[in-house]
Amino acid sequence: MYLKRRVGPILAFLAVLAAPLAAQNGSIRGQVVDSVTQQGLAGATVELAFRSAGLTVQPGRQILTDANGRFTLSDVASGAATVKVTRIGYGPQRQEVNVPAGGAAEARFALAPQASILEPVVVTGYGSQRREAITGSVSTIEASVANVGVKTNADQLLQGRAAGVNIIQNSGEPGSGAQVLIRGGSSLSATNAPLYVIDGVPIDNVATEPEATGVGGAPALPRNPLNDMNPGDIQSITVLKDASATAIYGSRASNGVVLIETKRGNASSGPTFEYDGYVSTSSPSRRLDVLNGAEYRAFVTGQVSAFVSDSGGFCGRHATIAGCGGTDTTGVKYTDSAGVFAGMPSSHLNSLGSANTDWSAAITRSSVTHNHNLSFSGGTEATRYRASMNYANQQGVTLSSGLERIQGRLSATHSDLNNRLRMEVNVTTSRVNNTYLTYENNGGFEGGVFENVATFNPTLPVTFSDSLGTHFYEVSGLSIRNPVALARQITNIGQTNRTLANGTVSLDLTPGLTAKVTVGLDHSGGQRQEYYPLANPVGQALGGGFARQADLQNQTQTIQTVLNYQRSFGGNNTLDFLGGYEYSKFQTSSITATGTGFFTDANGFNNLNAATTRNTFSDATDARLASFFGRANLGFNDRFYVTGVLRYDGSSRFATGHKWAAFPGVSASWHLSQESFAQSLPFSDLKVRLGWGLQGNPSVDPYTSLITLKANNDATYPWGDQAHGGVLASSNGNPNLKWEQTSQIDGAVDFSLMNNRISGTVEYFHKDTKDLLLTIDVAQPALQPTQLRNVGRLSGHGLEVTLDALAISRPNLTWRAGLVLAAERTNVKDLGGGSINTGYISGQGQSNSYSQRLIPGQPVGSFYGPLFLGVDSAGKQVFACTSATGGCVNGRTTRGDGTAEADYRVIGHASPDFTLGFHSEITWNRFDVSFLVRAAVGQDVFNNTALVYGTKSDALSDRNFLRSGLTDGIGIQESSIFSSRWVENASFVRLQNITVGYDLNVPMLTRSARSARLYVSADNLFVLTGYSGLDPEVFTSNGLATRGLDYLTYPRPRTITGGLRLLF
Amino acid sequence: MKNLSVSMSLGAAGLVTLLLLPVQGCTDLTENPPSLIDAGNFFHTEAEVQAGLAGVYAQLRSTAPEGGIYDANEVSTDEIVVPKRGPDWYDGGQMIDLHNQTWTPASAGTRAFFNGAWNTAYTGVARANLFLEALANGNVANKAMYKAEGRTLRAFYYYLLMDQFGGVPLVTTTDIALRPRNTRREVFDFIESELIAARDSGLPATRPTADNGRLTQGAADAMLANMYINAGVFTKEGAGAGGINATSYNTCSGVTVTGGQDACTAAIAAAQRVRNSGNYALADTFAVNFRYDNYKSPENIFVVKFIPKDGLGMGVTMAALHYCQYAGVTPWNGFATLAQTFNAFDPADKRRQAILIGPQVDVLTGAPATRRQCGSGAPLVFTDSIGDILAANEAEGPRLYKWPVDPAHVQQNSGNDFAWFRLGEMYLIEAEALNEQTSGSPAALALLTTLRDRNGHPVAPALTGPVTRAMILNERLFELFGEQKRRQDLIRFGQYTGRTDAASGIVGGKQPSADYYVLSTGAVGGKEAMESTLYLVKRGTEGVDVLGEWKGLGLRGNSSAPMKFKCCVDEASRLTEEGGGFKAMLEIALPWFQIGSAAVSIGIAEAALGNAIRHTTSARLEHMGGSLAALVPEIRARQRSAGRGDRSDRIRQVSAGSTS
């Protein structure tokens, strides 16, 4: 009874809220058509616009038109109502309709196509907004337009389509990660990757699969965590770029936010069954151009003759010297005043074989990829569902690499209580099987496949046969391995299972006031298995066979509670208020076990017990993020919009007392085209925007602020012959560690011309990052040489232009074209005093050398080193100099090494002057043609591959080298020295994709299918560039904030695809 | 309608609860690392204290071969050179920079080695500080011993810093801050007092075999002995008046250390404490001090302990051995030894066997080794010289192989311990200090003789007195080659920066220090050799190569060198009028040259006198059982008079004696 009395008043209160449901109603019926073709438009959104007086109807109610463009809005309060129809790719339309009580009103909408194919409602943080109410900088990409060709993950959909979003695929490896830089990034040491939000739930974009061990250097970069998403399930991607738009994500937003919305069920056209599949074939677009067998043989014999000639001459002058007395003087090596001997001693002839092997060709192949999506969706107006399955199998263009994905997704929405209660569940679960080629992205000079393609002697065969069978040909005792054997014999695979699930319940408490609770779970479990067999020299060198198994578990749990209040007042004024709380918990744990010393390769990595030495490692971390946030969006008279955002974030990763910070944002827009004075202007739409905001970057490892002890091998010390486990401090801690903060100002003009046939945005931003998280050398004594501190500032600014045009719009022919252009520069302002060397150079003989320097006043990614002037008559490289170091004469020196560092200067910039994306879609009757061209102008790339493998002194170690080294005039004894010679202009124009499609005349084929489309597509058909390496778009991670380093990347494929899409 | 509102209200109630609950519950952001240890919550048990101490010890591994400290101590001297071999080992010129001593604050060698040495040693200090601070707050069994070990290790890390960097900031707390330097004297005094305190209040005299490798009192005394003998360097700031002398011996004599003692006296006392402790003895063979089982050596006092396990073993042989001479492992073929250093050894000196030269075998299997490609290449023969430091081939240069690989090695990890201090050096320190007190001290000679004799298993022919400083420096080279002492010794003897590599036949190695060369050329239009013109050419000018030391017969007091000129000389660098070269030579150069010649003559004469004295005092007449000097009065008298007067007198007298 007590309970009942307490509950009673609440029930009564809610009953009052529910009462308006009982008003007297009518309905609206009608059709939406294309104004050009007069064909019905399916999937248009029909909604009842806000009404100013009396909250008698739920505002914002939406339904979708059916296949013929027809709709019925039932249960509408009688009287005047404003109906608004919007559809992607068309301009919106409003109509006043008078709804008779108990009857039906008729309405017909003819929508005009417009230039940009954009959803009228934009997903923003924790909700959505009408496009016209947006005050921040937001780019939207419709997946249906972008998803052509071979797209294996969501990042690829963004390439070249959003201004200011620069994406560099790490390599051509299937599933390789990408560097996504929104507006150039805002950090040096913390991540520059944007925050990804899938269906409203932020995901922790960390590696889902354990790293491999490196053989001679750091292992290849981890694969893209978004590989678990099927691009076919993505409805749209929204990129929040400026601070006012991203501020709602506060601490995690300084690198921008990518909001991914997945496809949901659609009831308007009945149950739908869709198949979408393609088969493609790829081949490497370029290969390492090394000497072939004949060329290498000729080179070595030529060098040996030169040596024999010099030593013969020497012995003529010094007959008594040891070695000169006999007939064979080829091994003599002395010098006299006549100089050093040229060439190579005759012992190098021993290394020559009789074969002619093209190692590049031997490890590459034409590969096949196939991808199948199957989905069905449907439901009633209240309950909708969509289920999909995806199977993708992508072969890499080198041996032993590939990616296989099996993924399933379920999405269900349900509304009840007359659409006042809405529930949604999305579950994606995927399994990705990766097969990795053994190679290193940086550092190493032995072990990896690509190193050995560059260096393995081309006069040796891939295999040879003897009485015991056929074996791979290996050279003993060298760190040079048969690359084909590496690819074939070494097992390196990984699997990831990932489940992304979220559930949302939202309830309209009163008209306009909605409460929403979202629970998200992201769990991934990744395994990595490696086996380096006894049969392979790498396996031998690792201790007689080496097996490793690693397991990585990531879990993120998120709960969001949001209250949203929307209402209109005073005519055309709107208020949209949102407030909420979010809590996320991140947990990671890993375990790795290795075994060394096997007597058989029979078990592979499966039986570590067979190893003579075993090691196990494990680790666990957790972190938490708690946030309160609020956003108010005010619209005045459809002309002015003002948005204010405040987020208060707390992260466990920072020091006590610095865990919480507030991130505000303010922005406003003015719809000039609504003003009477603008009516005479040629704009069909004109809007100016201005915004400011503050964002954070919390990407530091957990526990960095604390001094913690760690038990590990480095702290272990033997007393007697027993190892005694010890601890050491894993970091210096930092009791003042806090957020990196970026403030950003953004100003933009959005415009449309010629009845929305041309639309565009011109946008300028300026951003400043302060309290930059930097790992800097600390004063000694310290427990570790470096400490993570908030020092330094970065400053960036840029211009972005987006243009879309509907060039032709006729019943049988439409042509849309779009251009995105971005110019951005991020400069280092301050690094806490001094500069920082970075971009460590990979390869043999390059230890402790670096190619880039972060210098206050210079852009991030500035190459720094000696200026190359040419080659002198003695075959030595000549560099510019000003100081007395290194024998500087007349501004020229042959010392380009670290002893002449005073003469180093900035010799290039890795960031492009501007990037460009141009896409075009033409539809002619049943044919459609689309293409995407991307370009970057003014970027420099350091060709580390050519530096190390393009120097003929490699032959002194019996190693092959790049053909360019043959004719460069440089002496065989000359070292490979980093200089401006290796920093090349890498401007490029790439035909990213071209697709030709044909819509089959379905009724002629089958009665059950609704539509069918066949297409042929080509990816990376050509690249125009002067860059001499494999590809001008490179990414090698080698130090702090490095860009534009190219070292032995996995070759990028050229891909031809044929596909079919069937809709039943 | 009723049902609807009820279910709705339940939903709303649930939502309100959900909205409110987390607000209260989930704002706690305290970090509790699951797989790390909070430093403030540790060191409660003896096992935890031992784990903390092991971490302080573990930093020793970075001080021994190889790493910044080792490379700075070895490659910058005449013991090790790392030539560029094909594309290998150039590494931005860092090794050349280090060897040729061309480093500057930002040059490759500094970045790679001195920064590394600084951080390595100071990380040890920081670990010790953290350990000692935590230990002070807890109470465990044997606390005094752990504290003494921590202090000794910290003192050792400071010893490394003082040796390489002089007066460094002295810090005994864990906070990180930029601090001013202390004086080198302050650092010296701190280390000295810490070592004495640790020795007298906690360090045991010996350790059981199971704790072999842990610190003892002997370790503290050995380090003290070394500090005292170096006191002439270690207590002084830089060069100049009252500072370190870069060109002559820096004696311990006259430097006051703890208790008002003279440093030489203190060095003798410390060395004797070790020698007479009864805990150490010279090993019968030299090699036993370095083998994989060298923990059995009775001679090693303070070692970096290695065992054949991944990451815990010694791998210095990797740097020196050829790619094809270590079965199953591919060494790096880098470190080589200079010919002049190899040739300094008496061929009969067994200690020279630690240097590989000539035809090579696999160090494990004994099978003949080949050049690359291994197995099919030409036989591997290490040469004594290196033709060009920037263009060496794979077989050039002898190799230091003092720590033979462990038969039980795990990959490159061998179980040989590295001795920072061993008894052999105590003999050398004592002898050197005695010689400073009494030049030519017979007691010093006796110590050196004992060391060579090794309990009746001599490593080299006995030395003949009297002891000289040069003899001691040489003996230290022979005994301690590769053990990180050479840099320290050369500085103490005033010879660190004076070295050249010419005697090793190296082109591009450390050059004679002339910055400018005077060239004599035939004058333009001149007809006779006398009509010459002089030019001044800067070292490093394009087309000018100095080809190493001139090995001609005759005086070598000046630094003449064969040179090669390929290009043209600037008119601006002409020193004389055309054809005025010979006149300038006669008028300007010749007087100076005469002085130089005179100085060289005196030097030769003095050396001859020294040899004569040595011969007459040490050469014994077998049939009469006495030395020449003792038996022939005339010689004895000449010798006595030669001991008086100034240098020229002595020379005159001896020459007079020999002609009469």
Short mmCIF file of N, CA and C in Angstrom, two decimals, chain A residues 995-1049:
data_model
loop_
_atom_site.label_atom_id
_atom_site.label_comp_id
_atom_site.label_asym_id
_atom_site.label_seq_id
_atom_site.Cartn_x
_atom_site.Cartn_y
_atom_site.Cartn_z
N THR A 995 34.23 3.26 -62.38
CA THR A 995 33.23 2.20 -62.37
C THR A 995 32.22 2.43 -63.49
N VAL A 996 31.91 1.38 -64.20
CA VAL A 996 30.85 1.43 -65.20
C VAL A 996 29.79 0.41 -64.80
N GLY A 997 28.56 0.89 -64.67
CA GLY A 997 27.49 -0.01 -64.24
C GLY A 997 26.35 -0.06 -65.25
N TYR A 998 25.60 -1.09 -65.16
CA TYR A 998 24.43 -1.22 -66.05
C TYR A 998 23.28 -1.81 -65.26
N ASP A 999 22.16 -1.10 -65.34
CA ASP A 999 20.96 -1.59 -64.65
C ASP A 999 20.23 -2.52 -65.59
N LEU A 1000 20.13 -3.76 -65.19
CA LEU A 1000 19.47 -4.73 -66.06
C LEU A 1000 17.98 -4.44 -66.10
N ASN A 1001 17.41 -4.68 -67.21
CA ASN A 1001 15.96 -4.52 -67.31
C ASN A 1001 15.32 -5.73 -66.65
N VAL A 1002 15.04 -5.58 -65.39
CA VAL A 1002 14.72 -6.72 -64.57
C VAL A 1002 13.48 -7.51 -65.00
N PRO A 1003 12.40 -6.81 -65.29
CA PRO A 1003 11.18 -7.58 -65.65
C PRO A 1003 11.42 -8.53 -66.82
N MET A 1004 12.38 -8.18 -67.67
CA MET A 1004 12.68 -9.07 -68.78
C MET A 1004 13.34 -10.35 -68.30
N LEU A 1005 13.99 -10.27 -67.14
CA LEU A 1005 14.75 -11.42 -66.67
C LEU A 1005 13.95 -12.29 -65.72
N THR A 1006 13.44 -11.63 -64.75
CA THR A 1006 12.75 -12.40 -63.73
C THR A 1006 11.65 -11.55 -63.12
N ARG A 1007 10.65 -12.18 -62.67
CA ARG A 1007 9.57 -11.42 -62.10
C ARG A 1007 9.84 -11.07 -60.63
N SER A 1008 10.66 -11.88 -60.01
CA SER A 1008 10.80 -11.67 -58.57
C SER A 1008 11.80 -10.57 -58.23
N ALA A 1009 12.78 -10.36 -59.07
CA ALA A 1009 13.76 -9.35 -58.74
C ALA A 1009 13.22 -7.97 -59.01
N ARG A 1010 13.60 -7.02 -58.15
CA ARG A 1010 13.17 -5.64 -58.36
C ARG A 1010 14.16 -4.85 -59.17
N SER A 1011 15.41 -5.07 -58.86
CA SER A 1011 16.41 -4.39 -59.66
C SER A 1011 17.67 -5.21 -59.65
N ALA A 1012 18.44 -5.01 -60.67
CA ALA A 1012 19.71 -5.73 -60.75
C ALA A 1012 20.70 -4.81 -61.43
N ARG A 1013 21.89 -4.81 -60.91
CA ARG A 1013 22.89 -3.94 -61.51
C ARG A 1013 24.18 -4.72 -61.66
N LEU A 1014 24.79 -4.54 -62.82
CA LEU A 1014 26.08 -5.16 -63.10
C LEU A 1014 27.10 -4.05 -63.21
N TYR A 1015 28.28 -4.28 -62.68
CA TYR A 1015 29.26 -3.22 -62.85
C TYR A 1015 30.66 -3.79 -62.99
N VAL A 1016 31.49 -2.98 -63.61
CA VAL A 1016 32.91 -3.28 -63.72
C VAL A 1016 33.64 -2.07 -63.17
N SER A 1017 34.66 -2.35 -62.40
CA SER A 1017 35.30 -1.25 -61.71
C SER A 1017 36.80 -1.47 -61.73
N ALA A 1018 37.54 -0.37 -61.77
CA ALA A 1018 38.99 -0.49 -61.70
C ALA A 1018 39.51 0.45 -60.62
N ASP A 1019 40.34 -0.08 -59.73
CA ASP A 1019 40.96 0.73 -58.70
C ASP A 1019 42.42 0.95 -59.03
N ASN A 1020 42.86 2.17 -58.77
CA ASN A 1020 44.29 2.50 -58.91
C ASN A 1020 44.80 2.19 -60.32
N LEU A 1021 44.01 2.59 -61.29
CA LEU A 1021 44.35 2.27 -62.68
C LEU A 1021 45.65 2.96 -63.09
N PHE A 1022 45.80 4.20 -62.69
CA PHE A 1022 47.08 4.84 -62.97
C PHE A 1022 47.39 5.90 -61.91
N VAL A 1023 48.67 6.17 -61.78
CA VAL A 1023 49.15 7.25 -60.92
C VAL A 1023 50.12 8.06 -61.75
N LEU A 1024 49.89 9.34 -61.83
CA LEU A 1024 50.84 10.22 -62.49
C LEU A 1024 51.70 10.84 -61.42
N THR A 1025 52.98 10.52 -61.44
CA THR A 1025 53.85 11.09 -60.44
C THR A 1025 55.29 11.03 -60.92
N GLY A 1026 56.10 11.93 -60.41
CA GLY A 1026 57.51 11.89 -60.72
C GLY A 1026 58.30 11.14 -59.68
N TYR A 1027 57.59 10.62 -58.69
CA TYR A 1027 58.27 9.94 -57.59
C TYR A 1027 58.83 8.60 -58.08
N SER A 1028 60.05 8.28 -57.67
CA SER A 1028 60.68 7.09 -58.24
C SER A 1028 60.41 5.82 -57.44
N GLY A 1029 59.84 5.96 -56.25
CA GLY A 1029 59.57 4.77 -55.44
C GLY A 1029 58.32 4.04 -55.90
N LEU A 1030 57.91 3.07 -55.10
CA LEU A 1030 56.76 2.25 -55.50
C LEU A 1030 55.49 3.08 -55.58
N ASP A 1031 55.31 3.97 -54.65
CA ASP A 1031 54.05 4.71 -54.61
C ASP A 1031 54.28 6.02 -53.86
N PRO A 1032 53.73 7.11 -54.37
CA PRO A 1032 53.96 8.40 -53.70
C PRO A 1032 53.21 8.55 -52.40
N GLU A 1033 52.22 7.69 -52.18
CA GLU A 1033 51.51 7.75 -50.91
C GLU A 1033 52.09 6.69 -49.99
N VAL A 1034 52.75 7.16 -48.96
CA VAL A 1034 53.51 6.23 -48.13
C VAL A 1034 53.23 6.49 -46.68
N PHE A 1035 53.42 5.48 -45.92
CA PHE A 1035 53.46 5.71 -44.49
C PHE A 1035 54.37 4.69 -43.83
N THR A 1036 55.42 5.17 -43.22
CA THR A 1036 56.27 4.32 -42.41
C THR A 1036 56.41 5.01 -41.08
N SER A 1037 56.03 4.34 -40.05
CA SER A 1037 56.11 4.96 -38.73
C SER A 1037 57.51 4.76 -38.20
N ASN A 1038 58.22 5.85 -37.96
CA ASN A 1038 59.60 5.71 -37.50
C ASN A 1038 60.00 6.87 -36.63
N GLY A 1039 59.32 7.01 -35.53
CA GLY A 1039 59.64 8.11 -34.63
C GLY A 1039 58.44 9.01 -34.44
N LEU A 1040 58.68 10.09 -33.76
CA LEU A 1040 57.62 11.00 -33.37
C LEU A 1040 57.08 11.77 -34.56
N ALA A 1041 55.78 11.68 -34.77
CA ALA A 1041 55.08 12.52 -35.75
C ALA A 1041 55.75 12.52 -37.12
N THR A 1042 56.15 11.35 -37.58
CA THR A 1042 56.81 11.31 -38.88
C THR A 1042 55.78 11.19 -39.99
N ARG A 1043 56.13 11.79 -41.10
CA ARG A 1043 55.29 11.70 -42.28
C ARG A 1043 56.19 11.53 -43.48
N GLY A 1044 55.68 10.88 -44.49
CA GLY A 1044 56.37 10.85 -45.76
C GLY A 1044 57.66 10.03 -45.78
N LEU A 1045 57.71 8.96 -45.02
CA LEU A 1045 58.88 8.08 -45.09
C LEU A 1045 58.48 6.84 -45.88
N ASP A 1046 59.29 6.47 -46.83
CA ASP A 1046 58.97 5.32 -47.67
C ASP A 1046 60.06 4.27 -47.51
N TYR A 1047 59.72 3.18 -46.88
CA TYR A 1047 60.72 2.12 -46.73
C TYR A 1047 60.08 0.77 -47.02
N LEU A 1048 60.42 0.20 -48.16
CA LEU A 1048 60.04 -1.16 -48.49
C LEU A 1048 58.59 -1.48 -48.19
N THR A 1049 57.71 -0.66 -48.72
CA THR A 1049 56.31 -0.92 -48.45
C THR A 1049 55.79 -2.07 -49.29
#
